[in-house]
């Protein structure tokens, strides 16, 4: 608990104690003075409610007159005034505010708990960095470490800031970041990202960013920002409260004034002012909308936290809501459904030696982040002398053109060859082709093939079973694409698409879908950042994906597991269900109690249940959203 929470807790306890003791003391003890008898109650009342009054007043000054604090203030003052009339029965007035505070405290605690859960579950925030000073290690705030500083990370510590290893070898545990449980080996020259845990050796790392720009900070910001993006349901509740609360206040006023006037003027009866005044107060307390106002955002918050624990980062409640309505899931092939780790399976029609062709390809591709280029570099195996390469031009969706040792080298698909006006030789084998041209002449092609992720078929199957249509888009050739789609059980596949064709395709799907149906696009972000932002919800593969993709996406899957797509949808559906349950439950109970209250069949304790009781139940229900592990 925070200090503030403890303080409110103490106020609640003291108020309750004073009220109970004061209620046990009869007026006669005070020598019959009703004023003295009232004094301890008044003090208790002020102690418990001063901040409610303060907030209500502040909101009135801001022009927001009717909010739940205002309701509570009016209702409790009314109850207190009634207490004076009714021979010193003040405990009801105090109870109204006291239980309101209990509800708020509970809600505050729940929010804190889910926030801490998010941070703890991800458990990646580094607390310090070690810097060597005069031969000994000093712990410093990572915020104070300048770019280019050498930091020391010992076994068992978290890498606090992104950087490059300058000395030492070790294995890094990246599971908190990516969900990937295999450790990653690093040596001098390896890039390391913050948030990994160093497992075996001491590493010296030269930082390449500031702490504020580091991966770990970005991820945490992303999670924290998520709660500030409001969902439609939240906006609805805010709007609802804006109309609802004044209506309730005026209704209560009418309830207090009209029936007595009618009794007096028309029916010729005694007005029974205090009776109707009491009913109006009950009505006010019951109608407090805090169960809705508080539990709906809390559900989203908890759901985002629960999803985060599963390696699914949802950037806002609004995306959670859209995700739950997903009807079409459009997926990129490379890096999303496949591992994006190509193996060279053949070099054909080479004019130069196969080895030399691969070397040229690897050099030309040395600056690209496309999975194909990474694979060619790996297949070549030797260290690349990047100084041999100049004028690198990456043509997205086609390939690269660069100068290697003074020769113009082009590596890419048939479209690239067509653009360069170079005749190319097709291949009869299934796989992705990298055509090569040197100085404008065809130099052969490298056949590479990608491996499907183990979970892809199951991921597709699960989604299709829950009524989602899976569509595959790819820039790769038709044969490879259709072969892959058949093995996955996907019926709609579009191949040989340029990045802009992918955008057009997704826009087309969005145009033809039903109004309430949403379109998801899932990609690794290489060449598809624009599509990610066009789709209703863009989902990026976080481990493989580029920074641009993680930035452009609305949902990031930390471990690149396609099963998480369906899981994210199921989590969002569960949250929406909880939100609906709470809305219906809270409104239902309140309407029933309000009717009873207006009819004079409810007392203040029932009203307090309809307010605080409903709030606590709704909050408990909302907290279920944290536990979405096995949806
Ligand atoms: P996808 O992710 O669906 O494969 P991309 O737009 O990333 O789509 O790439 C489309 C195609 O363009 C690839 O299949 C490949 O043939 C070619 N290509 C793209 N970038 C490169 C590259 N760096 N080297 C070689 N070929 C490339
Ligand atoms: Mg791609």
Short mmCIF file of C-alpha atoms and ligand atoms in Angstrom, two decimals, residues 331-336 342 365 368-374 376 394-400 411-414 416 432-435 448 473-477 496-499 502 524 526-528, ligand 1:
data_model
loop_
_atom_site.label_atom_id
_atom_site.label_comp_id
_atom_site.label_asym_id
_atom_site.label_seq_id
_atom_site.Cartn_x
_atom_site.Cartn_y
_atom_site.Cartn_z
CA UNK A 331 -1.00 -12.11 -42.26
CA UNK A 332 2.29 -11.46 -43.92
CA UNK A 333 4.13 -14.64 -44.77
CA UNK A 334 7.80 -14.04 -44.18
CA UNK A 335 8.67 -13.64 -40.53
CA UNK A 336 5.06 -13.97 -39.41
CA UNK A 342 16.13 -18.82 -44.99
CA UNK A 365 22.90 -7.24 -48.73
CA UNK A 368 19.67 -4.66 -45.22
CA UNK A 369 17.54 -5.83 -42.32
CA UNK A 370 15.34 -8.05 -44.48
CA UNK A 371 15.28 -11.68 -43.31
CA UNK A 372 16.52 -12.71 -46.76
CA UNK A 373 19.63 -10.60 -46.49
CA UNK A 374 20.36 -11.79 -42.97
CA UNK A 376 22.46 -14.74 -47.19
CA UNK A 394 17.38 -0.99 -50.93
CA UNK A 395 14.24 -1.28 -53.05
CA UNK A 396 11.52 -2.43 -50.75
CA UNK A 397 9.62 -5.49 -51.90
CA UNK A 398 12.23 -6.13 -54.60
CA UNK A 399 15.77 -6.34 -53.31
CA UNK A 400 18.97 -4.32 -53.24
CA UNK A 411 20.15 -9.00 -55.77
CA UNK A 412 16.41 -9.45 -55.64
CA UNK A 413 13.30 -10.94 -57.16
CA UNK A 414 12.18 -11.11 -60.80
CA UNK A 416 13.83 -6.14 -59.68
CA UNK A 432 12.23 -18.04 -52.84
CA UNK A 433 14.59 -16.91 -55.58
CA UNK A 434 17.23 -14.26 -55.27
CA UNK A 435 18.27 -13.34 -58.78
CA UNK A 448 16.52 -20.15 -50.60
CA UNK A 473 -0.29 -11.72 -48.20
CA UNK A 474 3.24 -11.95 -49.45
CA UNK A 475 5.77 -10.36 -51.70
CA UNK A 476 7.12 -13.77 -52.47
CA UNK A 477 6.44 -15.75 -55.67
CA UNK A 496 3.90 -11.15 -55.57
CA UNK A 497 2.67 -8.02 -53.82
CA UNK A 498 4.68 -4.87 -53.49
CA UNK A 499 4.42 -3.12 -50.11
CA UNK A 502 -0.39 -4.94 -49.52
CA UNK A 524 7.11 -8.52 -39.07
CA UNK A 526 9.95 -5.23 -42.63
CA UNK A 527 8.46 -3.50 -45.65
CA UNK A 528 5.04 -3.49 -44.07
P1 LIG B 1 7.23 -10.65 -47.64
O1 LIG B 1 7.55 -10.28 -46.23
O2 LIG B 1 5.81 -10.98 -47.85
O3 LIG B 1 8.11 -11.70 -48.20
P2 LIG B 1 8.56 -8.28 -48.71
O4 LIG B 1 7.87 -7.08 -49.24
O5 LIG B 1 9.40 -8.11 -47.51
O6 LIG B 1 7.42 -9.35 -48.54
O7 LIG B 1 9.49 -8.86 -49.85
C1 LIG B 1 8.92 -9.26 -51.06
C2 LIG B 1 9.92 -9.94 -51.92
O8 LIG B 1 10.88 -9.00 -52.36
C3 LIG B 1 10.70 -11.03 -51.25
O9 LIG B 1 10.01 -12.26 -51.30
C4 LIG B 1 11.96 -11.03 -52.08
O10 LIG B 1 11.77 -11.80 -53.25
C5 LIG B 1 12.16 -9.59 -52.45
N1 LIG B 1 13.06 -8.90 -51.57
C6 LIG B 1 12.74 -7.94 -50.67
N2 LIG B 1 13.83 -7.49 -50.04
C7 LIG B 1 14.86 -8.21 -50.48
C8 LIG B 1 16.26 -8.25 -50.19
N3 LIG B 1 16.80 -7.45 -49.26
N4 LIG B 1 17.03 -9.13 -50.87
C9 LIG B 1 16.49 -9.94 -51.79
N5 LIG B 1 15.20 -9.97 -52.10
C10 LIG B 1 14.38 -9.12 -51.48
#
